[in-house]
Coordinates of C-alpha atoms in Angstrom, one line a residue:
M2 CA -11.3 -30.8 -40.8
T3 CA -13.8 -33.5 -41.6
D4 CA -17.1 -32.7 -43.0
S5 CA -19.4 -31.3 -40.3
T6 CA -22.4 -30.4 -42.4
G7 CA -23.8 -33.9 -42.1
A8 CA -23.5 -34.0 -38.3
D9 CA -26.4 -35.4 -36.4
T10 CA -28.5 -32.7 -34.7
S11 CA -31.2 -34.9 -33.1
G12 CA -29.2 -35.2 -29.8
T13 CA -29.1 -39.0 -30.2
G14 CA -26.8 -39.9 -33.1
T15 CA -23.1 -40.0 -33.8
F16 CA -20.7 -37.0 -33.7
A17 CA -18.8 -35.5 -36.5
E18 CA -15.2 -34.5 -36.0
A19 CA -14.2 -30.8 -35.9
D20 CA -10.5 -30.1 -35.1
L21 CA -10.8 -26.4 -34.1
L22 CA -7.0 -26.5 -33.3
S23 CA -6.0 -27.8 -36.8
W24 CA -3.5 -25.7 -38.8
D25 CA -6.0 -25.1 -41.6
F26 CA -8.8 -24.0 -39.3
I27 CA -6.6 -21.7 -37.2
Q28 CA -5.3 -20.0 -40.4
D29 CA -8.8 -19.4 -41.8
P30 CA -11.8 -20.4 -39.6
Y31 CA -14.1 -18.3 -41.7
L32 CA -14.3 -20.8 -44.6
T33 CA -15.4 -23.6 -42.1
Y34 CA -17.9 -21.3 -40.5
R35 CA -19.4 -20.3 -43.8
E36 CA -20.0 -24.0 -44.6
M37 CA -21.5 -24.6 -41.1
R38 CA -23.9 -21.6 -41.4
A39 CA -25.1 -23.0 -44.7
G40 CA -26.8 -25.8 -42.8
T41 CA -29.5 -25.5 -40.1
G42 CA -29.2 -25.5 -36.4
P43 CA -26.1 -26.1 -34.2
R44 CA -23.5 -28.7 -35.1
R45 CA -23.0 -31.8 -32.8
L46 CA -19.3 -32.3 -32.9
V47 CA -16.3 -33.7 -31.2
I48 CA -14.4 -30.4 -30.6
K49 CA -10.7 -30.8 -29.9
T50 CA -9.6 -28.5 -27.1
L51 CA -6.1 -27.9 -25.7
S52 CA -6.1 -31.1 -23.7
T53 CA -8.8 -33.5 -25.0
G54 CA -11.8 -33.8 -27.2
L55 CA -15.3 -32.8 -26.0
H56 CA -18.6 -34.0 -27.4
A57 CA -20.2 -30.6 -27.8
W58 CA -22.6 -28.4 -29.7
L59 CA -21.2 -25.5 -31.8
V60 CA -23.5 -22.6 -32.6
T61 CA -22.5 -20.4 -35.6
E62 CA -25.4 -18.1 -36.5
Y63 CA -25.4 -14.5 -35.2
S64 CA -29.0 -14.5 -34.0
D65 CA -28.5 -17.7 -32.1
V66 CA -25.1 -16.8 -30.6
R67 CA -26.4 -13.4 -29.4
R68 CA -29.5 -15.0 -27.8
L69 CA -27.6 -17.8 -26.1
L70 CA -24.9 -15.6 -24.7
A71 CA -27.7 -14.1 -22.5
D72 CA -29.7 -17.3 -21.9
P73 CA -29.6 -18.3 -18.2
R74 CA -30.2 -22.0 -19.2
L75 CA -26.6 -22.1 -20.4
S76 CA -24.5 -22.2 -17.2
K77 CA -20.9 -21.1 -16.8
A78 CA -20.6 -22.1 -13.1
A79 CA -17.3 -23.9 -12.5
V80 CA -18.8 -25.9 -9.7
G81 CA -21.1 -27.8 -12.0
A82 CA -18.7 -28.0 -15.0
A83 CA -16.4 -30.8 -13.9
P84 CA -18.9 -33.7 -14.2
I85 CA -20.3 -32.3 -17.5
I86 CA -16.7 -32.1 -18.9
A87 CA -15.9 -35.6 -17.6
K88 CA -19.1 -37.0 -19.1
H89 CA -18.4 -35.6 -22.6
S90 CA -14.6 -35.9 -22.7
T91 CA -13.2 -38.4 -25.3
V92 CA -10.3 -39.4 -23.1
D93 CA -9.3 -39.2 -19.5
V94 CA -7.2 -36.1 -19.0
P95 CA -4.1 -36.6 -16.8
G96 CA -2.9 -34.1 -14.3
E97 CA -4.6 -31.6 -12.0
S98 CA -7.5 -29.5 -13.2
I99 CA -7.7 -25.8 -13.2
T100 CA -10.7 -24.2 -11.5
S101 CA -11.8 -20.6 -11.0
E102 CA -14.1 -18.7 -8.7
S103 CA -14.0 -15.6 -10.9
M104 CA -17.2 -14.0 -12.3
L105 CA -16.3 -15.5 -15.7
F106 CA -17.1 -18.9 -14.4
S107 CA -20.1 -18.3 -12.2
D108 CA -23.8 -17.8 -12.5
P109 CA -26.2 -15.5 -10.5
P110 CA -26.4 -14.8 -7.7
Q111 CA -22.6 -15.4 -7.2
H112 CA -21.9 -13.8 -10.5
S113 CA -24.0 -10.7 -9.6
R114 CA -22.2 -10.3 -6.3
L115 CA -18.7 -10.7 -7.8
R116 CA -19.4 -8.4 -10.8
R117 CA -21.0 -5.8 -8.5
M118 CA -17.9 -5.7 -6.2
F119 CA -15.5 -5.6 -9.1
S120 CA -17.4 -2.8 -10.8
R121 CA -17.1 -0.7 -7.7
A122 CA -13.3 -1.0 -8.0
F123 CA -12.9 -1.0 -11.8
T124 CA -14.9 2.1 -12.6
M125 CA -15.2 4.0 -15.9
R126 CA -13.4 6.8 -14.2
R127 CA -10.5 4.5 -13.4
T128 CA -10.4 3.4 -17.0
E129 CA -10.6 7.0 -18.4
D130 CA -7.9 8.1 -15.9
L131 CA -5.6 5.7 -17.6
R132 CA -5.8 7.6 -20.9
T133 CA -2.8 9.8 -20.3
R134 CA -0.7 7.0 -18.9
I135 CA -1.5 4.8 -21.9
E136 CA -0.5 7.6 -24.2
E137 CA 2.8 8.0 -22.3
I138 CA 3.5 4.3 -22.5
A139 CA 2.7 4.2 -26.2
D140 CA 4.9 7.3 -26.9
Q141 CA 7.8 5.9 -24.9
L142 CA 7.7 2.5 -26.6
L143 CA 7.2 3.9 -30.1
G144 CA 9.8 6.5 -29.5
S145 CA 12.4 3.7 -29.4
V146 CA 11.4 2.3 -32.8
P147 CA 13.8 3.5 -35.5
S148 CA 12.1 4.7 -38.7
G149 CA 12.3 2.1 -41.4
A150 CA 13.7 -0.7 -39.1
E151 CA 12.0 -4.1 -39.2
I152 CA 10.2 -4.9 -36.0
D153 CA 7.8 -7.7 -34.9
L154 CA 4.8 -5.6 -34.1
V155 CA 3.2 -8.4 -32.0
E156 CA 6.1 -8.6 -29.6
S157 CA 7.3 -5.0 -29.7
V158 CA 4.0 -3.2 -29.6
A159 CA 0.9 -5.3 -29.4
M160 CA 2.0 -7.4 -26.4
A161 CA 4.3 -4.8 -24.8
I162 CA 1.8 -2.0 -24.3
P163 CA -1.2 -4.0 -22.9
I164 CA 1.0 -5.9 -20.4
A165 CA 2.4 -2.6 -19.2
V166 CA -1.1 -1.0 -18.9
I167 CA -2.8 -4.0 -17.1
G168 CA 0.2 -4.3 -14.8
E169 CA 0.0 -0.6 -13.8
L170 CA -3.8 -0.9 -13.5
L171 CA -3.5 -3.8 -11.1
G172 CA -0.4 -2.6 -9.3
V173 CA 1.9 -5.4 -10.5
P174 CA 5.6 -4.4 -10.5
R175 CA 7.1 -4.2 -14.0
A176 CA 9.8 -6.8 -12.9
A177 CA 7.1 -9.4 -12.7
H178 CA 5.6 -8.8 -16.2
H179 CA 7.9 -11.1 -18.1
D180 CA 7.3 -14.1 -15.9
L181 CA 3.5 -13.6 -16.0
R182 CA 3.6 -13.4 -19.8
R183 CA 5.7 -16.6 -20.0
R184 CA 3.3 -18.5 -17.8
N185 CA 0.3 -17.2 -19.7
R186 CA 1.9 -18.5 -22.9
T187 CA 2.2 -21.9 -21.3
L188 CA -1.4 -21.8 -20.3
T189 CA -2.6 -20.9 -23.8
S190 CA -0.2 -23.0 -25.9
V191 CA -1.5 -26.0 -27.8
D192 CA 1.9 -27.7 -27.1
S193 CA 1.8 -27.5 -23.3
A194 CA 0.8 -30.6 -21.4
P195 CA -2.0 -30.3 -18.9
S196 CA 0.5 -30.7 -16.0
E197 CA 2.5 -27.8 -17.4
K198 CA -0.6 -25.6 -17.6
Y199 CA -1.5 -26.5 -14.0
R200 CA 2.0 -25.6 -12.7
A201 CA 1.9 -22.3 -14.6
Y202 CA -1.5 -21.5 -13.2
M203 CA -0.5 -22.3 -9.7
A204 CA 2.8 -20.3 -10.0
S205 CA 0.8 -17.3 -11.1
L206 CA -1.7 -17.6 -8.3
E207 CA 1.1 -18.0 -5.8
Y208 CA 2.7 -14.8 -7.1
F209 CA -0.5 -12.9 -6.7
R210 CA -1.1 -14.3 -3.3
S211 CA 2.3 -13.0 -2.2
L212 CA 1.7 -9.7 -3.9
I213 CA -1.6 -9.2 -2.0
A214 CA 0.1 -10.2 1.3
E215 CA 2.8 -7.6 0.7
K216 CA 0.3 -4.9 -0.1
V217 CA -1.6 -5.6 3.1
R218 CA 1.6 -5.9 5.2
S219 CA 3.1 -2.7 4.0
H220 CA -0.2 -0.8 4.1
D221 CA 0.3 0.1 0.4
T222 CA -1.7 3.2 -0.5
A223 CA -1.2 3.1 -4.2
D224 CA -4.4 3.8 -6.2
D225 CA -4.4 0.5 -8.1
L226 CA -7.1 -2.0 -8.7
I227 CA -5.8 -4.7 -6.4
N228 CA -5.8 -2.2 -3.5
A229 CA -9.3 -1.1 -4.4
M230 CA -10.5 -4.7 -4.2
I231 CA -8.6 -5.4 -1.0
N232 CA -10.0 -2.3 0.6
P233 CA -13.6 -1.8 -0.7
D234 CA -15.6 1.2 0.1
N235 CA -18.3 -0.9 1.8
E236 CA -18.6 -4.1 3.8
E237 CA -19.0 -6.4 0.8
R238 CA -15.6 -8.2 0.2
F239 CA -14.0 -10.8 -2.0
D240 CA -12.8 -13.9 -0.2
E241 CA -9.2 -14.9 -1.0
S242 CA -10.0 -17.4 -3.7
E243 CA -12.4 -15.0 -5.4
L244 CA -9.9 -12.2 -5.3
L245 CA -7.1 -14.4 -6.7
S246 CA -9.2 -15.7 -9.5
T247 CA -10.4 -12.2 -10.4
I248 CA -6.8 -10.8 -10.5
F249 CA -5.7 -13.7 -12.5
L250 CA -8.5 -13.3 -15.0
M251 CA -7.7 -9.6 -15.4
M252 CA -4.0 -10.1 -15.7
N253 CA -4.2 -12.7 -18.4
A254 CA -7.4 -12.1 -20.4
G255 CA -7.0 -8.4 -19.9
Y256 CA -3.9 -8.1 -22.1
E257 CA -4.2 -11.1 -24.5
T258 CA -7.4 -9.8 -26.2
T259 CA -6.1 -6.3 -26.4
A260 CA -2.8 -7.5 -27.9
N261 CA -4.7 -9.5 -30.5
L262 CA -6.9 -6.4 -31.3
I263 CA -3.9 -4.2 -31.9
S264 CA -1.9 -6.7 -34.1
S265 CA -4.9 -7.8 -36.1
S266 CA -6.0 -4.2 -36.7
V267 CA -2.5 -3.4 -38.2
Y268 CA -2.6 -6.6 -40.2
A269 CA -6.1 -5.8 -41.6
L270 CA -5.0 -2.3 -42.6
L271 CA -1.8 -3.6 -44.3
K272 CA -4.0 -6.0 -46.3
H273 CA -6.4 -3.2 -47.2
P274 CA -4.3 -0.2 -48.1
E275 CA -7.3 1.8 -49.2
Q276 CA -8.7 1.5 -45.7
L277 CA -5.3 2.5 -44.2
A278 CA -5.3 5.6 -46.5
L279 CA -8.8 6.5 -45.4
L280 CA -7.9 6.2 -41.7
R281 CA -4.7 8.1 -42.2
G282 CA -6.7 10.9 -43.8
D283 CA -9.3 11.1 -41.1
A284 CA -8.3 10.3 -37.5
T285 CA -11.9 10.8 -36.3
L286 CA -12.7 7.4 -37.9
I287 CA -10.5 5.6 -35.4
P288 CA -13.1 4.7 -32.8
N289 CA -15.5 3.4 -35.4
A290 CA -12.6 1.6 -37.1
V291 CA -11.8 -0.2 -33.9
E292 CA -15.3 -1.6 -33.8
E293 CA -14.9 -2.9 -37.3
F294 CA -11.6 -4.5 -36.5
L295 CA -13.2 -6.2 -33.5
R296 CA -15.9 -7.6 -35.8
Y297 CA -13.6 -8.4 -38.7
E298 CA -10.9 -10.3 -36.8
S299 CA -12.4 -11.0 -33.4
P300 CA -9.7 -11.4 -30.7
L301 CA -11.8 -14.3 -29.3
N302 CA -12.9 -17.2 -31.6
L303 CA -15.3 -19.0 -29.2
S304 CA -17.0 -18.1 -26.0
T305 CA -15.8 -19.9 -23.0
L306 CA -17.5 -23.2 -22.2
R307 CA -21.2 -23.3 -21.3
Y308 CA -23.4 -26.2 -20.5
T309 CA -27.2 -26.6 -20.6
T310 CA -29.1 -26.9 -17.3
E311 CA -32.3 -27.8 -19.1
P312 CA -33.3 -28.5 -22.8
V313 CA -32.7 -25.5 -25.0
E314 CA -34.2 -25.0 -28.5
I315 CA -31.7 -23.7 -31.1
G316 CA -33.4 -23.4 -34.5
D317 CA -35.2 -26.6 -35.1
T318 CA -33.0 -28.5 -32.7
V319 CA -33.5 -29.2 -29.0
V320 CA -30.2 -29.6 -27.2
P321 CA -30.8 -31.7 -24.1
A322 CA -29.8 -30.8 -20.6
G323 CA -26.3 -31.6 -19.5
E324 CA -24.6 -30.8 -22.9
V325 CA -21.5 -28.7 -23.6
V326 CA -22.1 -25.7 -25.9
F327 CA -19.6 -23.4 -27.6
L328 CA -20.7 -20.2 -29.3
A329 CA -18.7 -19.1 -32.3
L330 CA -18.1 -15.4 -32.0
C331 CA -15.9 -15.2 -35.1
S332 CA -18.6 -16.9 -37.1
A333 CA -21.4 -14.6 -35.7
N334 CA -19.4 -11.5 -36.6
R335 CA -19.1 -12.7 -40.2
D336 CA -22.7 -13.8 -40.6
P337 CA -24.2 -12.2 -43.7
D338 CA -27.7 -12.2 -42.1
R339 CA -26.4 -9.6 -39.7
F340 CA -23.6 -7.8 -41.6
A341 CA -23.7 -7.0 -45.3
E342 CA -20.7 -8.2 -47.2
P343 CA -19.2 -9.5 -43.9
D344 CA -15.9 -10.6 -45.4
R345 CA -15.2 -7.0 -46.5
L346 CA -13.3 -4.6 -44.2
D347 CA -15.1 -1.3 -44.0
I348 CA -14.0 1.1 -41.3
R349 CA -17.0 3.3 -42.0
R350 CA -19.4 0.4 -41.3
N351 CA -21.7 0.5 -38.3
A352 CA -20.3 -2.6 -36.5
A353 CA -21.5 -1.7 -33.0
T354 CA -23.6 -4.8 -32.6
H355 CA -20.6 -7.2 -33.0
L356 CA -20.1 -9.9 -30.4
A357 CA -16.4 -9.7 -29.9
F358 CA -16.8 -8.9 -26.2
G359 CA -19.8 -11.2 -25.8
H360 CA -23.3 -10.1 -24.7
G361 CA -25.5 -10.3 -21.6
I362 CA -24.3 -10.5 -18.0
H363 CA -20.9 -11.9 -19.1
H364 CA -20.1 -9.1 -21.5
C365 CA -16.4 -8.4 -21.0
V366 CA -15.8 -6.0 -18.1
G367 CA -12.5 -4.9 -19.8
A368 CA -14.1 -3.9 -23.1
P369 CA -13.8 -0.1 -22.4
L370 CA -10.1 -0.4 -21.6
A371 CA -9.4 -2.6 -24.6
R372 CA -11.2 -0.1 -26.9
L373 CA -9.3 2.8 -25.3
E374 CA -5.9 1.1 -25.8
G375 CA -6.8 0.1 -29.4
E376 CA -7.7 3.7 -30.2
I377 CA -4.7 5.3 -28.6
V378 CA -2.2 2.8 -30.1
L379 CA -3.6 3.2 -33.6
A380 CA -3.7 7.0 -33.3
R381 CA -0.1 7.1 -32.1
L382 CA 1.1 4.7 -34.8
L383 CA -0.5 6.7 -37.5
D384 CA 0.8 10.0 -36.1
K385 CA 4.4 8.9 -35.6
F386 CA 4.7 6.6 -38.6
P387 CA 2.5 7.7 -41.5
R388 CA 3.7 4.9 -43.8
W389 CA 3.5 1.2 -42.9
E390 CA 5.1 -1.6 -44.8
A391 CA 4.8 -5.4 -44.3
A392 CA 8.3 -6.9 -44.1
E393 CA 7.1 -10.3 -45.2
P394 CA 4.2 -11.4 -47.5
L395 CA 1.1 -11.2 -45.3
D396 CA -0.3 -14.5 -46.6
R397 CA 2.7 -16.3 -45.2
L398 CA 2.1 -15.2 -41.6
S399 CA 0.7 -17.6 -39.1
W400 CA -2.2 -17.2 -36.6
R401 CA -2.2 -18.6 -33.1
Y402 CA -4.9 -19.2 -30.6
T403 CA -6.2 -21.5 -27.9
L404 CA -9.8 -22.5 -28.2
Q405 CA -10.8 -19.0 -27.3
F406 CA -8.0 -16.5 -28.2
R407 CA -7.1 -15.8 -31.8
G408 CA -4.1 -13.6 -32.8
L409 CA -1.0 -13.5 -35.0
E410 CA 2.1 -15.3 -34.0
R411 CA 4.2 -12.4 -35.3
L412 CA 3.8 -9.4 -37.6
P413 CA 7.1 -8.2 -39.2
V414 CA 6.7 -4.6 -40.3
R415 CA 8.7 -1.5 -41.2
L416 CA 7.2 1.8 -39.9
H417 CA 8.3 4.9 -41.7
A418 CA 8.2 8.4 -40.1

């Protein structure tokens, strides 16, 4: 990427270029983020997204990122985002736009209402009740892995388990999982055209619309999340577009982040065999280790897009109203002002204040489920396969992400019983 440390931060000058989808950045964003944190204040950049470039501000310091994640002056409301994006786009984007009425892209009071309704359906009890089923899914899948055989852990484990779990949670038939994963890959691929993304999005929404209609028509009594949202225990209800957007959000974001957590955790342990030995010798460390993996290789690189509704002071810089802001979660979680020796993996570290799941009112609602899946899969892997071996040099493996998600393309391993 071009030098960003000299970017204008007055709000009136030119923009530096930051290709956050370049090969070099995707493979090691931490080098760039270290350089950015060495400066002062946010960087005013042209940030390349999946479809265009956006004139935007990038915030990299932990203290600023955490504060701004909870700052109501940074809006996420989809209804106001379109003119802001159009104003700051470097090119006209062809094709239809994708909008959402989910809680992820809303502000209070709409966000408060949507999150309240969703939380009544997606309770901690419902998450904890999945524990036994997650263990069964993991045991069944790992039971088919021959000891010593080479497998791609991303495809065979990290993606396979979360899609099965989120599918069962929502009440999506297993036969539909493959198509939903394929469409999600189109949505998150840097190689997909905007029109392809739109078609994939609409196809997924149409599938969920049909699924809801069938559940209603057949008086489906299954204890799944979609039924719980269709038939709430009070008079407060989702309208159709809100329900569809919420289901779509859970189905796609609900497994991508967990898949990245599982694969990057195994990758980190393979790169740090002393940590793997420590974890193998003391399984009680697994919950704490998961927090460290979330900090060390955050499944999300950046927060979703926010825009200022009034001037916001960040360090010694005042960002005007009507500006696009991205918050670098990966950078914040490697900030030495918050975490000592941040580039060192330490599964005994207290990493509970990491920002991998965000902070504030938009803190990820699926965080408890992601943690639970991460803990169970790691425990089952260590129990069934005490010895792990990378089937290819780890430094030759490639990372993949959209502007938000960050995960391995593949992870060839041999697991030995």
